[in-house]
Amino acid sequence: MIVLIPAYEPDERMLELVDALEADGCRMLVVDDGSGASSAALFANIERRGVVVLHQAQNDGKAAALRRGLAHIAARWPGEDVVTADSDGQHRPADIAAVAEATSGGEALVLGGRAFSGAVPLRSRFGNAVSRALFRMSGGALHDTQTGLRGIPASRIPEVLAVAGERFAWEMNVLLDFTRRRVPIREVPIETVYLDQNAASHFRPVRDSLAVLRPLLRYVLVSLGSFVLDVAALQALYAATGELLLSAIGARVVSGAVNFALNRTVVFRAHGTTGLRRHLVRYLLLACGLLAGSYLGMSLLIVWGVPLLAAKIISDCAAYICGFMLQQGYVFAHRARDAKKAPSREPFSFCARRGT
């Protein structure tokens, strides 16, 4: 097990964390994300303790630091699981150990989930609430989507490295990608720690949380484009044939085919021919189901005294949201490939071994 610590302009709290982990016999890798001359003495102090430190020439963001660290670990210590921990003192050694134990020998991504109880800074509480809500809108269900304490099994490192994104948004993209592919994600309760009102954090609560909205925004734009295409095709076919029913069916087939193709490739990024037939069958079944659900919902609302227009808007909006969530979580989802079984390991003992 390797503890990976990305750091940008850290303070003495990182030294305290390194000392505590060193006392437990941990192997660590620290990535200096372009902190500059002001932090040079601190990193030199850490290196004198025998800890490997990788130096970035400039501040490229947390995602770049984590990716470099993970790639280095995969090459230098193949087969070793990784726990990522922040450098600002928010992650206690006992919590790091708990996440490491939950990760060892498994295939799940493990998150150290905070309860956000007690004295939590307002911007952190707000940022986590926004991020959690947006993640649910995108089809996921996790309590703490912003935690930097994560356990990554060795077999999952290539999958994590393959996820696109920069800075803090990348960590959210990993969760979205794993959720879409149905890779198991576990949450382990950890202590909620904020020091000095979380002043050392470089996270931007609203801007970085809104990165999760990108798939939803693409979905909305594709839906609007499909609607415009449906209307244009209907007018063109009706002008050519004079048959309303035939024109309506033809227009829906054209717009539906385009909608399916764009949702599959642009919105949910299910590229390639693998699973094309399965995706198409699921898409057609979902379309029929949403149509029936919208009709039943509208009928019930009308029976309950809701005006027709309002009933139509409510039922269609509900169907639209369900359509997004089901397309991401079911229609265009695919099970992660079974990872190759790692070689048998010794019984877990957190940081019991040293060495490089």
Short mmCIF file of C-alpha atoms in Angstrom, two decimals:
data_model
loop_
_atom_site.label_atom_id
_atom_site.label_comp_id
_atom_site.label_asym_id
_atom_site.label_seq_id
_atom_site.Cartn_x
_atom_site.Cartn_y
_atom_site.Cartn_z
CA MET A 1 0.00 0.00 0.00
CA ILE A 2 1.36 3.42 -1.02
CA VAL A 3 0.07 6.73 0.38
CA LEU A 4 0.05 9.37 -2.39
CA ILE A 5 0.05 12.99 -1.23
CA PRO A 6 -0.34 15.80 -3.80
CA ALA A 7 0.80 19.13 -2.40
CA TYR A 8 0.68 22.75 -3.49
CA GLU A 9 2.31 25.30 -1.18
CA PRO A 10 1.90 23.06 1.89
CA ASP A 11 2.69 24.08 5.46
CA GLU A 12 3.91 22.31 8.57
CA ARG A 13 0.74 20.21 8.71
CA MET A 14 2.05 18.08 5.87
CA LEU A 15 5.23 17.46 7.84
CA GLU A 16 3.12 16.30 10.78
CA LEU A 17 1.20 13.93 8.49
CA VAL A 18 4.40 12.54 6.98
CA ASP A 19 5.89 12.04 10.46
CA ALA A 20 2.78 10.20 11.65
CA LEU A 21 2.68 7.93 8.58
CA GLU A 22 6.43 7.33 8.81
CA ALA A 23 6.00 6.25 12.43
CA ASP A 24 3.56 3.60 11.14
CA GLY A 25 6.13 2.41 8.61
CA CYS A 26 4.25 3.71 5.57
CA ARG A 27 5.61 4.03 2.08
CA MET A 28 4.72 7.44 0.71
CA LEU A 29 4.96 9.37 -2.52
CA VAL A 30 4.62 13.16 -2.43
CA VAL A 31 4.03 15.21 -5.57
CA ASP A 32 5.07 18.86 -5.40
CA ASP A 33 2.64 20.59 -7.76
CA GLY A 34 4.86 23.55 -8.65
CA SER A 35 4.89 25.07 -5.16
CA GLY A 36 7.95 27.19 -5.89
CA ALA A 37 10.91 28.37 -3.87
CA SER A 38 8.86 29.22 -0.78
CA SER A 39 8.18 25.52 -0.15
CA ALA A 40 11.56 24.14 -1.25
CA ALA A 41 12.91 23.76 2.30
CA LEU A 42 9.83 21.84 3.44
CA PHE A 43 10.04 19.37 0.54
CA ALA A 44 13.79 18.97 1.12
CA ASN A 45 13.01 18.15 4.77
CA ILE A 46 10.58 15.45 3.62
CA GLU A 47 13.08 13.98 1.17
CA ARG A 48 15.69 13.73 3.97
CA ARG A 49 13.24 11.39 5.71
CA GLY A 50 13.54 8.99 2.78
CA VAL A 51 10.20 9.91 1.21
CA VAL A 52 10.10 10.02 -2.59
CA VAL A 53 9.10 13.50 -3.84
CA LEU A 54 8.24 14.23 -7.47
CA HIS A 55 8.53 17.89 -8.47
CA GLN A 56 6.30 19.56 -11.06
CA ALA A 57 7.92 22.52 -12.82
CA GLN A 58 4.70 24.54 -12.54
CA ASN A 59 1.33 24.39 -10.83
CA ASP A 60 -0.70 22.16 -13.18
CA GLY A 61 -3.45 21.37 -10.69
CA LYS A 62 -4.39 18.49 -8.43
CA ALA A 63 -5.46 16.20 -11.29
CA ALA A 64 -2.05 16.42 -12.96
CA ALA A 65 -0.28 15.79 -9.65
CA LEU A 66 -2.41 12.74 -8.87
CA ARG A 67 -2.05 11.32 -12.38
CA ARG A 68 1.73 11.69 -12.29
CA GLY A 69 1.86 10.08 -8.87
CA LEU A 70 -0.37 7.16 -9.86
CA ALA A 71 1.62 6.53 -13.05
CA HIS A 72 4.86 6.56 -11.05
CA ILE A 73 3.46 4.10 -8.49
CA ALA A 74 2.16 1.75 -11.18
CA ALA A 75 5.61 1.70 -12.78
CA ARG A 76 7.75 1.56 -9.63
CA TRP A 77 5.54 -0.52 -7.35
CA PRO A 78 3.33 -2.59 -9.69
CA GLY A 79 0.51 -4.40 -7.93
CA GLU A 80 0.42 -1.99 -4.98
CA ASP A 81 -2.85 -0.37 -3.96
CA VAL A 82 -2.88 3.39 -3.39
CA VAL A 83 -4.49 5.72 -0.88
CA THR A 84 -4.58 9.40 -1.84
CA ALA A 85 -4.56 11.89 1.03
CA ASP A 86 -4.57 15.69 1.16
CA SER A 87 -1.58 17.58 2.52
CA ASP A 88 -3.50 20.10 4.65
CA GLY A 89 -4.08 17.97 7.75
CA GLN A 90 -7.71 17.09 7.05
CA HIS A 91 -7.02 13.36 6.88
CA ARG A 92 -6.05 11.67 10.12
CA PRO A 93 -3.64 8.70 10.01
CA ALA A 94 -6.35 6.51 11.56
CA ASP A 95 -8.76 7.41 8.75
CA ILE A 96 -6.09 6.78 6.12
CA ALA A 97 -5.57 3.36 7.70
CA ALA A 98 -9.32 2.64 7.61
CA VAL A 99 -9.54 3.47 3.90
CA ALA A 100 -6.40 1.44 3.20
CA GLU A 101 -7.84 -1.60 4.97
CA ALA A 102 -11.14 -1.30 3.05
CA THR A 103 -9.20 -1.07 -0.23
CA SER A 104 -6.80 -3.96 0.30
CA GLY A 105 -7.64 -7.07 -1.68
CA GLY A 106 -10.79 -5.60 -3.22
CA GLU A 107 -11.90 -4.18 -6.55
CA ALA A 108 -13.93 -1.19 -5.31
CA LEU A 109 -12.91 2.44 -5.29
CA VAL A 110 -13.05 3.42 -1.60
CA LEU A 111 -13.95 6.92 -0.43
CA GLY A 112 -13.36 8.35 3.01
CA GLY A 113 -16.79 9.93 3.55
CA ARG A 114 -17.20 12.80 6.00
CA ALA A 115 -20.41 13.33 7.98
CA PHE A 116 -20.07 17.18 7.82
CA SER A 117 -21.11 17.47 11.44
CA GLY A 118 -19.84 20.06 13.89
CA ALA A 119 -18.02 23.26 12.91
CA VAL A 120 -17.90 22.99 9.11
CA PRO A 121 -17.00 26.21 7.21
CA LEU A 122 -19.98 27.63 5.30
CA ARG A 123 -18.29 27.53 1.89
CA SER A 124 -17.29 23.89 2.44
CA ARG A 125 -20.77 22.89 3.62
CA PHE A 126 -22.36 24.72 0.68
CA GLY A 127 -19.88 23.35 -1.84
CA ASN A 128 -20.41 19.78 -0.69
CA ALA A 129 -24.20 20.17 -0.74
CA VAL A 130 -24.13 21.56 -4.31
CA SER A 131 -21.71 18.88 -5.49
CA ARG A 132 -23.76 16.09 -3.90
CA ALA A 133 -27.01 17.36 -5.44
CA LEU A 134 -25.50 17.73 -8.91
CA PHE A 135 -23.96 14.28 -8.67
CA ARG A 136 -27.39 12.83 -7.88
CA MET A 137 -28.83 14.65 -10.91
CA SER A 138 -26.20 12.90 -13.01
CA GLY A 139 -27.22 9.47 -11.77
CA GLY A 140 -24.94 8.90 -8.79
CA ALA A 141 -25.62 8.58 -5.07
CA LEU A 142 -22.71 9.36 -2.75
CA HIS A 143 -22.61 11.29 0.50
CA ASP A 144 -19.19 12.90 0.07
CA THR A 145 -18.21 13.51 -3.55
CA GLN A 146 -15.37 15.93 -2.74
CA THR A 147 -13.27 13.83 -0.44
CA GLY A 148 -9.60 13.63 -1.33
CA LEU A 149 -9.11 10.51 0.79
CA ARG A 150 -9.57 7.68 -1.69
CA GLY A 151 -8.43 4.10 -1.90
CA ILE A 152 -7.57 2.89 -5.41
CA PRO A 153 -6.93 -0.84 -5.94
CA ALA A 154 -3.89 -1.56 -8.12
CA SER A 155 -6.15 -3.10 -10.78
CA ARG A 156 -8.13 0.16 -11.07
CA ILE A 157 -5.18 2.53 -11.50
CA PRO A 158 -5.20 2.31 -15.34
CA GLU A 159 -8.96 3.05 -15.36
CA VAL A 160 -8.48 6.09 -13.12
CA LEU A 161 -5.63 7.37 -15.29
CA ALA A 162 -7.81 7.04 -18.41
CA VAL A 163 -10.43 9.50 -17.10
CA ALA A 164 -10.27 12.96 -18.69
CA GLY A 165 -10.46 16.23 -16.81
CA GLU A 166 -8.33 18.79 -15.04
CA ARG A 167 -7.85 20.08 -11.50
CA PHE A 168 -10.60 19.26 -8.97
CA ALA A 169 -13.11 18.44 -11.72
CA TRP A 170 -11.09 15.33 -12.57
CA GLU A 171 -11.86 13.74 -9.19
CA MET A 172 -15.57 14.21 -9.86
CA ASN A 173 -15.16 12.82 -13.37
CA VAL A 174 -13.64 9.66 -11.90
CA LEU A 175 -16.75 9.17 -9.76
CA LEU A 176 -19.04 9.82 -12.72
CA ASP A 177 -17.09 7.44 -14.95
CA PHE A 178 -17.05 4.66 -12.35
CA THR A 179 -20.75 5.14 -11.62
CA ARG A 180 -21.64 4.99 -15.32
CA ARG A 181 -19.59 1.83 -15.80
CA ARG A 182 -20.98 0.29 -12.60
CA VAL A 183 -17.60 -0.04 -10.98
CA PRO A 184 -18.24 -0.54 -7.25
CA ILE A 185 -17.66 2.49 -5.02
CA ARG A 186 -17.60 2.17 -1.22
CA GLU A 187 -17.73 4.88 1.41
CA VAL A 188 -15.94 4.50 4.73
CA PRO A 189 -16.92 6.96 7.50
CA ILE A 190 -14.08 9.27 8.51
CA GLU A 191 -13.71 12.23 10.83
CA THR A 192 -14.73 15.66 9.53
CA VAL A 193 -11.71 17.92 10.03
CA TYR A 194 -11.43 21.55 8.94
CA LEU A 195 -8.46 23.60 10.15
CA ASP A 196 -8.48 27.41 10.11
CA GLN A 197 -11.85 27.41 8.32
CA ASN A 198 -10.27 25.33 5.55
CA ALA A 199 -8.15 28.30 4.50
CA ALA A 200 -5.49 26.05 2.96
CA SER A 201 -7.90 24.54 0.45
CA HIS A 202 -7.60 25.54 -3.21
CA PHE A 203 -11.04 24.15 -4.05
CA ARG A 204 -13.58 26.53 -5.66
CA PRO A 205 -16.95 25.28 -4.34
CA VAL A 206 -19.31 26.49 -7.06
CA ARG A 207 -17.03 26.54 -10.13
CA ASP A 208 -15.49 23.13 -9.49
CA SER A 209 -18.80 21.55 -8.45
CA LEU A 210 -20.57 22.75 -11.60
CA ALA A 211 -18.20 20.64 -13.71
CA VAL A 212 -20.58 17.75 -13.01
CA LEU A 213 -23.28 19.59 -14.98
CA ARG A 214 -21.50 19.18 -18.30
CA PRO A 215 -23.14 15.85 -19.22
CA LEU A 216 -26.54 17.28 -18.28
CA LEU A 217 -25.91 20.40 -20.38
CA ARG A 218 -24.89 18.29 -23.37
CA TYR A 219 -28.06 16.24 -22.88
CA VAL A 220 -30.22 19.40 -22.91
CA LEU A 221 -28.53 20.76 -26.05
CA VAL A 222 -28.87 17.45 -27.91
CA SER A 223 -32.54 17.25 -26.89
CA LEU A 224 -33.22 20.76 -28.17
CA GLY A 225 -31.45 19.99 -31.43
CA SER A 226 -33.44 16.78 -31.84
CA PHE A 227 -36.67 18.71 -31.26
CA VAL A 228 -35.78 21.26 -33.94
CA LEU A 229 -34.89 18.43 -36.33
CA ASP A 230 -38.19 16.68 -35.56
CA VAL A 231 -40.19 19.81 -36.40
CA ALA A 232 -38.21 20.49 -39.59
CA ALA A 233 -38.51 16.89 -40.78
CA LEU A 234 -42.24 16.86 -40.05
CA GLN A 235 -42.80 19.97 -42.17
CA ALA A 236 -40.63 18.69 -45.01
CA LEU A 237 -42.27 15.24 -45.12
CA TYR A 238 -45.79 16.65 -44.85
CA ALA A 239 -45.08 19.10 -47.68
CA ALA A 240 -43.82 16.22 -49.83
CA THR A 241 -46.49 13.60 -49.02
CA GLY A 242 -49.51 15.37 -47.58
CA GLU A 243 -49.84 12.44 -45.11
CA LEU A 244 -49.77 13.69 -41.50
CA LEU A 245 -49.44 10.31 -39.73
CA LEU A 246 -46.72 9.09 -42.11
CA SER A 247 -44.89 12.39 -41.81
CA ALA A 248 -45.07 12.35 -37.99
CA ILE A 249 -43.72 8.80 -37.83
CA GLY A 250 -40.97 9.52 -40.35
CA ALA A 251 -39.91 12.70 -38.56
CA ARG A 252 -39.77 10.89 -35.21
CA VAL A 253 -37.67 8.08 -36.71
CA VAL A 254 -35.18 10.59 -38.14
CA SER A 255 -34.94 12.75 -35.00
CA GLY A 256 -34.89 9.67 -32.75
CA ALA A 257 -32.00 8.11 -34.69
CA VAL A 258 -29.99 11.33 -34.47
CA ASN A 259 -30.84 11.72 -30.77
CA PHE A 260 -29.71 8.15 -30.06
CA ALA A 261 -26.43 8.59 -31.95
CA LEU A 262 -25.57 11.91 -30.27
CA ASN A 263 -26.54 10.74 -26.78
CA ARG A 264 -24.44 7.63 -27.22
CA THR A 265 -21.33 9.36 -28.56
CA VAL A 266 -21.44 12.98 -27.37
CA VAL A 267 -23.44 13.01 -24.14
CA PHE A 268 -22.63 9.69 -22.47
CA ARG A 269 -19.43 8.89 -24.39
CA ALA A 270 -20.25 5.21 -25.07
CA HIS A 271 -17.96 5.13 -28.12
CA GLY A 272 -17.28 2.27 -30.50
CA THR A 273 -19.39 -0.54 -31.87
CA THR A 274 -19.22 -2.65 -28.71
CA GLY A 275 -22.67 -2.83 -27.17
CA LEU A 276 -24.35 -0.94 -30.03
CA ARG A 277 -27.20 -3.43 -30.35
CA ARG A 278 -27.71 -3.57 -26.59
CA HIS A 279 -27.74 0.24 -26.37
CA LEU A 280 -30.26 0.51 -29.21
CA VAL A 281 -32.64 -2.05 -27.69
CA ARG A 282 -32.45 -0.36 -24.31
CA TYR A 283 -32.98 3.06 -25.89
CA LEU A 284 -36.12 1.88 -27.72
CA LEU A 285 -37.49 0.21 -24.60
CA LEU A 286 -36.81 3.35 -22.59
CA ALA A 287 -38.52 5.55 -25.20
CA CYS A 288 -41.64 3.35 -25.08
CA GLY A 289 -41.56 3.27 -21.30
CA LEU A 290 -41.18 7.04 -20.97
CA LEU A 291 -44.01 7.61 -23.43
CA ALA A 292 -46.30 5.29 -21.47
CA GLY A 293 -45.20 6.79 -18.15
CA SER A 294 -45.76 10.33 -19.38
CA TYR A 295 -49.23 9.43 -20.63
CA LEU A 296 -50.21 7.70 -17.37
CA GLY A 297 -48.83 10.54 -15.28
CA MET A 298 -50.70 13.12 -17.32
CA SER A 299 -53.92 11.10 -17.06
CA LEU A 300 -53.61 10.84 -13.27
CA LEU A 301 -52.92 14.54 -12.89
CA ILE A 302 -55.96 15.39 -14.99
CA VAL A 303 -58.11 13.07 -12.85
CA TRP A 304 -56.81 14.91 -9.77
CA GLY A 305 -57.98 18.19 -11.25
CA VAL A 306 -54.75 19.51 -12.73
CA PRO A 307 -55.31 21.49 -15.97
CA LEU A 308 -54.24 19.74 -19.18
CA LEU A 309 -51.32 22.06 -20.01
CA ALA A 310 -49.91 21.91 -16.49
CA ALA A 311 -50.33 18.13 -16.40
CA LYS A 312 -48.51 17.84 -19.72
CA ILE A 313 -45.59 20.02 -18.54
CA ILE A 314 -45.24 18.20 -15.20
CA SER A 315 -45.37 14.69 -16.67
CA ASP A 316 -43.01 15.52 -19.55
CA CYS A 317 -40.49 17.19 -17.23
CA ALA A 318 -40.50 14.15 -14.95
CA ALA A 319 -40.05 11.87 -17.96
CA TYR A 320 -37.22 14.09 -19.26
CA ILE A 321 -35.25 13.92 -16.01
CA CYS A 322 -35.84 10.18 -15.71
CA GLY A 323 -34.70 9.80 -19.31
CA PHE A 324 -31.37 11.46 -18.56
CA MET A 325 -30.73 9.41 -15.43
CA LEU A 326 -31.73 6.10 -17.03
CA GLN A 327 -29.72 6.73 -20.18
CA GLN A 328 -26.62 7.47 -18.13
CA GLY A 329 -27.12 4.77 -15.54
CA TYR A 330 -28.64 2.01 -17.70
CA VAL A 331 -29.05 2.53 -21.46
CA PHE A 332 -25.49 3.63 -22.25
CA ALA A 333 -23.84 2.14 -19.19
CA HIS A 334 -21.69 -0.91 -19.48
CA ARG A 335 -20.22 -3.12 -16.83
CA ALA A 336 -16.56 -2.61 -16.19
CA ARG A 337 -14.39 -5.37 -17.56
CA ASP A 338 -13.40 -7.85 -14.94
CA ALA A 339 -9.97 -6.86 -13.80
CA LYS A 340 -7.27 -9.45 -13.81
CA LYS A 341 -6.99 -11.00 -10.42
CA ALA A 342 -4.08 -9.66 -8.52
CA PRO A 343 -1.62 -12.14 -7.12
CA SER A 344 -2.40 -13.46 -3.68
CA ARG A 345 -1.39 -11.08 -0.94
CA GLU A 346 -0.35 -11.33 2.65
CA PRO A 347 -3.00 -10.52 5.26
CA PHE A 348 -3.54 -6.77 5.38
CA SER A 349 -1.36 -4.78 7.73
CA PHE A 350 -1.46 -1.03 7.18
CA CYS A 351 1.95 0.33 6.27
CA ALA A 352 3.67 -2.64 7.87
CA ARG A 353 6.39 -2.77 5.24
CA ARG A 354 8.98 -0.23 4.23
CA GLY A 355 11.14 -0.08 1.17
CA THR A 356 11.40 1.29 -2.31
#
